[in-house]
Backbone as JSON, one array per atom type, in Angstrom:
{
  "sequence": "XXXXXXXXXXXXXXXXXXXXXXXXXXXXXXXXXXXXXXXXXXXXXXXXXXXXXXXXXXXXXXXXXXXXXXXXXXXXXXXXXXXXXXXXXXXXXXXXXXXXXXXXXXXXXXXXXXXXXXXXXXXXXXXXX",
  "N": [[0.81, -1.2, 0.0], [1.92, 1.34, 0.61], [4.14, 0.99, -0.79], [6.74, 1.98, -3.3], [6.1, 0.66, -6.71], [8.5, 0.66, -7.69], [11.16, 0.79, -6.73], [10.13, -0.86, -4.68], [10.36, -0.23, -1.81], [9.61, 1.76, 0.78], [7.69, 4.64, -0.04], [9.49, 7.85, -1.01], [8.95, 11.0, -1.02], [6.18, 10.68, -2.38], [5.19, 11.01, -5.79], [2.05, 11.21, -7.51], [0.57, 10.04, -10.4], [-1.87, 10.68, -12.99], [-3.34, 8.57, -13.67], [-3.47, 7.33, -11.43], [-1.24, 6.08, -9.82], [1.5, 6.18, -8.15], [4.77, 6.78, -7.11], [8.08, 6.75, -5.95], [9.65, 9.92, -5.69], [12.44, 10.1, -7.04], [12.6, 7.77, -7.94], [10.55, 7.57, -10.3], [11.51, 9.45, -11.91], [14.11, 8.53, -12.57], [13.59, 6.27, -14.11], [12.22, 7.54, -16.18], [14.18, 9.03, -17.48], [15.9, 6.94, -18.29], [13.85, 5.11, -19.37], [13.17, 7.22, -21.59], [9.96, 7.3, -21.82], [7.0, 8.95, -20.84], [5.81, 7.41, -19.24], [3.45, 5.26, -17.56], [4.92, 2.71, -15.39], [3.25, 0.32, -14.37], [0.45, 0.45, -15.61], [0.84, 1.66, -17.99], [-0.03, 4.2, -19.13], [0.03, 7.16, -20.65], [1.67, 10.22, -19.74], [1.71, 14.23, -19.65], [2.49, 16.49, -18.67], [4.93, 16.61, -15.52], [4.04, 15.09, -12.84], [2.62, 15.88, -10.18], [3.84, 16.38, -6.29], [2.42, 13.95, -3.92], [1.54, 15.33, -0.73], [-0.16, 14.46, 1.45], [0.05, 11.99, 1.56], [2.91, 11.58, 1.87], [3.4, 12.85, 4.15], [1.97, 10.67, 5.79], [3.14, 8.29, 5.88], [5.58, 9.26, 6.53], [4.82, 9.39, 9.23], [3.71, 7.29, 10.02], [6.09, 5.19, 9.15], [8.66, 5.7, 10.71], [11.64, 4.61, 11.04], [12.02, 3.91, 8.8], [11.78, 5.82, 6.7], [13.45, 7.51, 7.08], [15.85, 6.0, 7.21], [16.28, 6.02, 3.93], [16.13, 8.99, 3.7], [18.52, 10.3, 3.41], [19.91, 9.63, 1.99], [17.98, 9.83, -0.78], [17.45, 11.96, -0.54], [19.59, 13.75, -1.45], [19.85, 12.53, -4.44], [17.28, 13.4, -5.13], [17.19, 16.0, -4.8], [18.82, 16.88, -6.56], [17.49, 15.92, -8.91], [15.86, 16.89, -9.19], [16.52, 20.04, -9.69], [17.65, 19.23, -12.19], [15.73, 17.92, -13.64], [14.05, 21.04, -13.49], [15.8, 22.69, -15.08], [15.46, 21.21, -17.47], [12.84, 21.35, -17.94], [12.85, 24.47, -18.03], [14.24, 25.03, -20.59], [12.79, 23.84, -22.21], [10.9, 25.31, -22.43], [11.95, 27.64, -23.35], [12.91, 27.04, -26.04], [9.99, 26.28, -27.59], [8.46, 28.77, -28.28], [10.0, 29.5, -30.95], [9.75, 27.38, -32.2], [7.22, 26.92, -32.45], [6.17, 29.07, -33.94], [7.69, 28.63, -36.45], [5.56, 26.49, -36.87], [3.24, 28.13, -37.35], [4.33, 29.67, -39.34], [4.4, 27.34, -41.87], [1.92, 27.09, -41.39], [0.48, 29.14, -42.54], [1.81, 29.57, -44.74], [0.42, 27.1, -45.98], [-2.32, 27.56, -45.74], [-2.22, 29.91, -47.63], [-1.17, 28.69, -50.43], [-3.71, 26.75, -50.37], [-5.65, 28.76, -50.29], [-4.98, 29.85, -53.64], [-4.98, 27.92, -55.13], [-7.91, 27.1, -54.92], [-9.3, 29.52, -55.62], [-8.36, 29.13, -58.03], [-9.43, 27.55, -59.44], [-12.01, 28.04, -58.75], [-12.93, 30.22, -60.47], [-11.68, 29.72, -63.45], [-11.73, 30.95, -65.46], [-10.25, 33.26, -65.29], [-7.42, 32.39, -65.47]],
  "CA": [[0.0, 0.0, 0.0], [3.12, 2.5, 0.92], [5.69, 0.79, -1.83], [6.89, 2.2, -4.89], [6.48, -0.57, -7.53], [9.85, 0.87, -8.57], [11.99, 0.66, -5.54], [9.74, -2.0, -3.85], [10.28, 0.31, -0.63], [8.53, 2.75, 1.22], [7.79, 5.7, -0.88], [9.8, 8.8, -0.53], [8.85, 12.12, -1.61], [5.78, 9.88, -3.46], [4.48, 11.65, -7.03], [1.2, 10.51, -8.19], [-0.3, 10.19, -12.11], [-3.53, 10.7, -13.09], [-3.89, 7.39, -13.55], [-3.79, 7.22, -9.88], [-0.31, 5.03, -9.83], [1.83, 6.75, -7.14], [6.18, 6.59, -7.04], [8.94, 7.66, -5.32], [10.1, 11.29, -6.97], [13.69, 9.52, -7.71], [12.66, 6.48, -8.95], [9.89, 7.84, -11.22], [12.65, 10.69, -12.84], [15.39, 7.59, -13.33], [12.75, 5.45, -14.77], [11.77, 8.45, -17.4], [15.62, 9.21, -17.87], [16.55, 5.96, -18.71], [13.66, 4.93, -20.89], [12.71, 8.33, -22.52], [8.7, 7.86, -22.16], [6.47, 9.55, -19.57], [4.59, 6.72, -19.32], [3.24, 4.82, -16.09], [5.31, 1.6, -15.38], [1.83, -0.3, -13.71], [-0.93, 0.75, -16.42], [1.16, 1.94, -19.32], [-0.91, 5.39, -19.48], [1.31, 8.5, -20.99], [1.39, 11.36, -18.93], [2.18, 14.92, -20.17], [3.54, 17.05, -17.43], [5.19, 16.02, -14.72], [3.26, 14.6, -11.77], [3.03, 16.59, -8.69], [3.76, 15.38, -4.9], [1.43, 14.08, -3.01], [1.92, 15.71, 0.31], [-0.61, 13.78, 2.49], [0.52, 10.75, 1.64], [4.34, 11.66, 2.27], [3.13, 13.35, 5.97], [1.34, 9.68, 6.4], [4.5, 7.55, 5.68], [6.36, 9.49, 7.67], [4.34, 9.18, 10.67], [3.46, 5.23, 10.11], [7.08, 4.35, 9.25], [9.54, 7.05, 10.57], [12.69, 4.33, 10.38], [12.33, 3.34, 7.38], [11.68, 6.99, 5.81], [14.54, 8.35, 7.72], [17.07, 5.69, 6.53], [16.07, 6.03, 2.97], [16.01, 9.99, 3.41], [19.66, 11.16, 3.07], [20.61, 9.2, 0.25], [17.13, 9.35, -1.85], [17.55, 13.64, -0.52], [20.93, 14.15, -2.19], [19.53, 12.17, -5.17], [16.0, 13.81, -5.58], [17.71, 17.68, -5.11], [19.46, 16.99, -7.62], [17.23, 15.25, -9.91], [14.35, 18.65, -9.37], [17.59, 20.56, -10.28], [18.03, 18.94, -13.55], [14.27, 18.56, -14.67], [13.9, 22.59, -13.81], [16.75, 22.82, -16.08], [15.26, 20.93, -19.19], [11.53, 22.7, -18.27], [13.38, 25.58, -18.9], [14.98, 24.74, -21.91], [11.28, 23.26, -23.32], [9.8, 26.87, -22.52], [12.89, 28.66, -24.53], [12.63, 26.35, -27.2], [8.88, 26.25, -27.54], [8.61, 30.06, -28.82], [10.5, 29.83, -32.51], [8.94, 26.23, -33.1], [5.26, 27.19, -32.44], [6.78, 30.25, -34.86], [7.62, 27.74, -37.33], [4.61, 25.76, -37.55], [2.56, 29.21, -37.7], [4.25, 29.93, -40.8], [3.93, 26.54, -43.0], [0.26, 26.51, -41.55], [0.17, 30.43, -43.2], [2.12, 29.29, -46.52], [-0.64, 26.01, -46.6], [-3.64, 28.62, -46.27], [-2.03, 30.83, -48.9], [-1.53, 27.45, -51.57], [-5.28, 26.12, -50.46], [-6.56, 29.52, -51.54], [-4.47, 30.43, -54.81], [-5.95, 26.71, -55.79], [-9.13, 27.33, -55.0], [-9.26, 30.52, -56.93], [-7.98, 29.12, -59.64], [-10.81, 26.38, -59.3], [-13.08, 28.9, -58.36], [-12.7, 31.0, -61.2], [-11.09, 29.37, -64.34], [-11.38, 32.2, -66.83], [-9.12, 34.3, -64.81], [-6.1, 32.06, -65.35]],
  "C": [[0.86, 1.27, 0.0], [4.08, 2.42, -0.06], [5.44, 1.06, -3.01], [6.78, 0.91, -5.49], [8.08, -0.72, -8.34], [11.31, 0.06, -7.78], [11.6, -0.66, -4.63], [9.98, -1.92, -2.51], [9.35, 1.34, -0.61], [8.47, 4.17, 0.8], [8.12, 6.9, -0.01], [9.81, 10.34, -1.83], [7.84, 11.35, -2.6], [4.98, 11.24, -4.8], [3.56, 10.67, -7.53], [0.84, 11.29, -9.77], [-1.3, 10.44, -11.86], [-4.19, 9.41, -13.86], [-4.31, 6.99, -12.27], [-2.6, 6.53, -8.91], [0.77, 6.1, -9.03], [3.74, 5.69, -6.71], [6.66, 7.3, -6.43], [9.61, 8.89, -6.55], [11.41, 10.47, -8.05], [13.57, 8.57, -8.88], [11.96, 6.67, -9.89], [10.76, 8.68, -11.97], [13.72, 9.54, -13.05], [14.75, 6.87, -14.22], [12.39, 6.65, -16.23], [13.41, 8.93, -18.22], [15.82, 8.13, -18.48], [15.89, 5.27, -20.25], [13.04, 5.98, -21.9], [11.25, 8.36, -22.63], [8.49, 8.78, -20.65], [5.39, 8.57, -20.09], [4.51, 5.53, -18.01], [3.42, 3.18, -16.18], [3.71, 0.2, -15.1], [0.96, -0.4, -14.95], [-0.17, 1.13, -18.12], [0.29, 3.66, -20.3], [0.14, 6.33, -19.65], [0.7, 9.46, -20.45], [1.85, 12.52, -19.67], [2.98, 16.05, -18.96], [3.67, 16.05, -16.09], [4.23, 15.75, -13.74], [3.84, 15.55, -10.69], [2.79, 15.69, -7.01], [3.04, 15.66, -4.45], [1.79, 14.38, -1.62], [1.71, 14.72, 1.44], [-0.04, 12.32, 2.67], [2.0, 10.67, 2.14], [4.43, 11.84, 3.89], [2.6, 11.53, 6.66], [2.47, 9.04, 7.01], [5.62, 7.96, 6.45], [5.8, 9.35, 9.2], [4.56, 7.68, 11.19], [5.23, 4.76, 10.0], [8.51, 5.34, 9.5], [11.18, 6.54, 10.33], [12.89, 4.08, 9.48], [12.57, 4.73, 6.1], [12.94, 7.56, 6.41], [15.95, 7.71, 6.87], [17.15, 6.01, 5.26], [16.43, 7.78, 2.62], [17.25, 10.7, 2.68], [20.31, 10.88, 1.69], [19.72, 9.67, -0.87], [17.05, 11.74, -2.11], [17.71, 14.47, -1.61], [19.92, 14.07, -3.98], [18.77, 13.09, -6.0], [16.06, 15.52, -5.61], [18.34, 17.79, -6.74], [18.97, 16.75, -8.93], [15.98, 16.57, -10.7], [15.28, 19.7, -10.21], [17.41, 20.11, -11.91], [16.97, 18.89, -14.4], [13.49, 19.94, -15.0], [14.46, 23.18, -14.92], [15.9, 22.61, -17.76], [13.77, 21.63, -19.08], [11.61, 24.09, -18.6], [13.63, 25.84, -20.51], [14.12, 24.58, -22.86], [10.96, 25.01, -23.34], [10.67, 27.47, -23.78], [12.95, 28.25, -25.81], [11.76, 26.23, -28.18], [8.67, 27.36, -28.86], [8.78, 29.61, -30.64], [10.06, 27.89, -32.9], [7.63, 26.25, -33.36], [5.53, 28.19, -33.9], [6.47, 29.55, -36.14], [6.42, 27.41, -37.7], [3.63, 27.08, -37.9], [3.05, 29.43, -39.38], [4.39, 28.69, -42.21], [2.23, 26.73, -42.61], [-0.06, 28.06, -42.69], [0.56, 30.0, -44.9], [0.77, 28.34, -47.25], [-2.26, 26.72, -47.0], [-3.39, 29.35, -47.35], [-2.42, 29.67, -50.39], [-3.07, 27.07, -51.52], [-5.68, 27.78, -51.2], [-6.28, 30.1, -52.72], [-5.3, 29.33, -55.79], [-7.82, 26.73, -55.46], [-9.73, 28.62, -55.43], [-8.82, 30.12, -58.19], [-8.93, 28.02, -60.07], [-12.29, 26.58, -59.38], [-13.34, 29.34, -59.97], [-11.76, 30.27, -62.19], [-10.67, 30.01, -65.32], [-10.19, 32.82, -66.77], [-7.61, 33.85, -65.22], [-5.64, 31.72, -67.01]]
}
């Protein structure tokens, strides 16, 4: 009921889907690192932004199992600072990126409206040409 299916321990720092499927932060960000989807090990459902932590459930787990969350803490800490660090990084990088590709597709969708209506004037109207 408390274990990552990842780790097969007691979830730390857990992030749930909206599937409802519920991981430790670490192990869900190595698991997406390693195999490149965002998609939920359990159910196989693709997610699009990241999953946010569930709080209550983290406050539970720490109450119900405080050695087990404690030993796990310093190492999975280090880990999971570091790992928020590096996905802020590339959510950055998507935002800056974003901009001059949306750009892009704006202007083939503008060139494709221009071609649909030069051909349909000239379809329209046959004499003219």
């Amino acid at each position: 009921m408390y274990t990552c299916l990842i780790c097969m321990d007691v979830f730390y720092e857990p992030v749930t889907l909206l599937c409802g499927h519920t991981y430790c932060f670490t192990c869900l960000y190595k698991l997406v690192q390693t195999s490149h989807k965002n998609q939920c090990p359990a159910c196989f459902e693709h997610w699009k932004d990241w999953p946010r932590t569930n709080y209550v459930l983290g406050e539970i787990i720490r109450k119900e199992f405080p050695k087990r969350y404690k030993r796990g803490e310093t190492e999975k800490q280090r880990e999971a600072q570091q790992q928020r660090n590096e996905l802020e990084q590339t959510i950055q990088k998507n935002k800056e990126h974003r901009v001059p590709i949306l750009f892009q597709e704006m202007k083939l969708a503008a060139f494709l409206i221009l071609i649909f209506l030069v051909v349909w004037n000239k379809y329209k109207n046959p004499s003219q040409y």
